[in-house]
């Protein structure tokens, strides 16, 4: 005789729901971040690796910060904005927009916004031609990235 107060079918369905939740629900919670997805692809033998994560939100937060507003008003920032180097950056942006069809904001938000990994592996001593580098990225908008690679 069973000392249980629930019918067997109820216990069976509770157990089945638990297994379903554990088998299907938990892996969804364990989903890797874009940074983790890219770092899995970087070999262990690299000598140097730089990760830029969530560039879109960090850039927006910096531009909205009081620090950035005060920095814009400093004499140093005014000199930088009036310099030839700043004008060259504007020229480079116009060329990028002309050739690739993207401006800085769209490039940052849609292509580089989620995660970018730069990895470098030095060559053997005396063999600098064996140096290797790779750039991996996780774009937010794959259509923009596909159009960009098509133009390159």
XYZ file of C-alpha atoms in Angstrom:
152
model
C 0.000 0.000 0.000
C 1.300 3.452 -0.876
C 1.488 5.998 1.950
C 1.374 8.847 -0.554
C -1.577 11.240 -0.625
C -1.201 12.049 -4.346
C -2.228 9.704 -7.115
C 0.632 8.223 -9.095
C -0.252 10.181 -12.221
C 0.142 13.501 -10.387
C 3.558 12.466 -9.068
C 4.536 11.312 -12.543
C 3.596 14.684 -14.083
C 5.347 16.636 -11.324
C 8.484 14.575 -11.878
C 8.222 15.015 -15.658
C 7.817 18.806 -15.279
C 10.874 18.907 -13.017
C 12.940 16.992 -15.570
C 11.680 19.209 -18.396
C 12.501 22.374 -16.476
C 15.948 21.116 -15.527
C 16.743 19.787 -19.006
C 15.348 22.637 -21.097
C 15.098 25.664 -18.811
C 18.500 25.563 -17.150
C 20.600 25.562 -20.343
C 18.722 28.670 -21.445
C 19.825 30.365 -18.225
C 23.378 29.176 -18.797
C 23.623 30.794 -22.238
C 27.040 32.287 -22.837
C 27.536 36.017 -23.193
C 28.918 37.320 -26.511
C 32.305 37.793 -24.828
C 32.372 34.176 -23.641
C 31.317 32.895 -27.069
C 34.222 34.709 -28.727
C 36.804 33.800 -26.094
C 36.058 30.108 -26.680
C 37.403 30.572 -30.210
C 40.696 32.144 -29.117
C 43.497 29.564 -28.888
C 45.357 29.180 -25.601
C 48.679 29.891 -27.297
C 48.028 33.600 -27.951
C 50.448 36.002 -26.344
C 48.083 38.954 -26.039
C 44.300 39.289 -26.089
C 42.090 42.383 -25.783
C 38.332 42.134 -25.266
C 35.958 45.041 -25.852
C 32.520 44.225 -24.516
C 29.263 46.157 -24.753
C 30.848 49.118 -26.523
C 27.471 50.510 -27.548
C 26.157 50.931 -23.977
C 29.475 52.089 -22.535
C 29.835 54.774 -25.217
C 26.266 55.980 -24.637
C 26.805 56.094 -20.862
C 30.054 58.020 -21.279
C 28.471 60.580 -23.602
C 25.579 61.096 -21.177
C 27.841 61.490 -18.142
C 28.558 64.834 -16.452
C 32.280 64.050 -16.739
C 32.082 63.996 -20.529
C 30.121 67.251 -20.588
C 32.745 68.956 -18.424
C 35.529 67.456 -20.512
C 33.998 68.957 -23.670
C 34.227 72.418 -22.146
C 37.910 72.244 -21.188
C 40.475 74.203 -23.158
C 42.235 70.950 -24.051
C 39.077 69.534 -25.676
C 38.528 72.769 -27.598
C 42.113 72.614 -28.900
C 41.661 68.982 -29.924
C 38.398 69.740 -31.768
C 40.083 72.616 -33.640
C 43.210 70.629 -34.546
C 44.192 69.212 -37.925
C 44.103 65.685 -36.500
C 40.430 66.103 -35.613
C 39.693 67.299 -39.144
C 41.522 64.244 -40.488
C 39.256 62.029 -38.389
C 36.266 63.752 -39.976
C 37.782 63.129 -43.398
C 38.360 59.450 -42.548
C 34.762 59.146 -41.355
C 33.484 60.617 -44.627
C 35.622 58.146 -46.612
C 34.369 55.216 -44.515
C 30.791 56.357 -45.029
C 31.386 56.769 -48.756
C 33.071 53.379 -49.262
C 31.368 51.212 -46.660
C 28.040 52.963 -46.246
C 28.449 53.220 -42.448
C 29.114 56.112 -40.105
C 30.992 55.824 -36.775
C 27.798 55.405 -34.733
C 26.377 52.672 -36.952
C 29.737 50.885 -37.071
C 30.001 51.036 -33.282
C 26.376 50.084 -32.569
C 25.591 47.470 -35.209
C 28.965 45.849 -35.896
C 31.253 46.329 -32.879
C 28.606 46.865 -30.204
C 28.259 43.442 -28.550
C 31.814 42.124 -28.291
C 35.129 42.356 -30.135
C 38.228 40.265 -29.408
C 41.705 41.072 -30.705
C 44.242 38.255 -30.274
C 47.935 38.239 -31.168
C 50.356 35.316 -31.275
C 54.030 36.273 -31.572
C 56.291 34.388 -33.940
C 59.143 32.206 -32.818
C 62.357 34.000 -31.853
C 64.090 35.095 -35.035
C 60.986 34.431 -37.172
C 58.769 37.504 -37.039
C 57.014 36.410 -40.250
C 55.196 33.779 -38.170
C 53.317 36.387 -36.141
C 49.553 35.938 -36.283
C 46.655 38.138 -35.356
C 42.917 37.706 -35.403
C 39.901 39.900 -34.785
C 36.663 38.215 -33.768
C 33.397 40.066 -33.363
C 29.809 39.438 -32.459
C 27.666 41.915 -34.337
C 24.239 42.968 -33.160
C 22.931 43.312 -36.707
C 24.078 40.496 -38.979
C 22.566 42.133 -42.072
C 24.757 45.213 -41.640
C 27.796 42.981 -41.084
C 26.990 40.922 -44.194
C 26.630 44.093 -46.269
C 29.899 45.405 -44.835
C 31.844 42.236 -45.656
C 30.306 42.252 -49.129
C 31.696 45.742 -49.714
C 35.160 44.783 -48.512
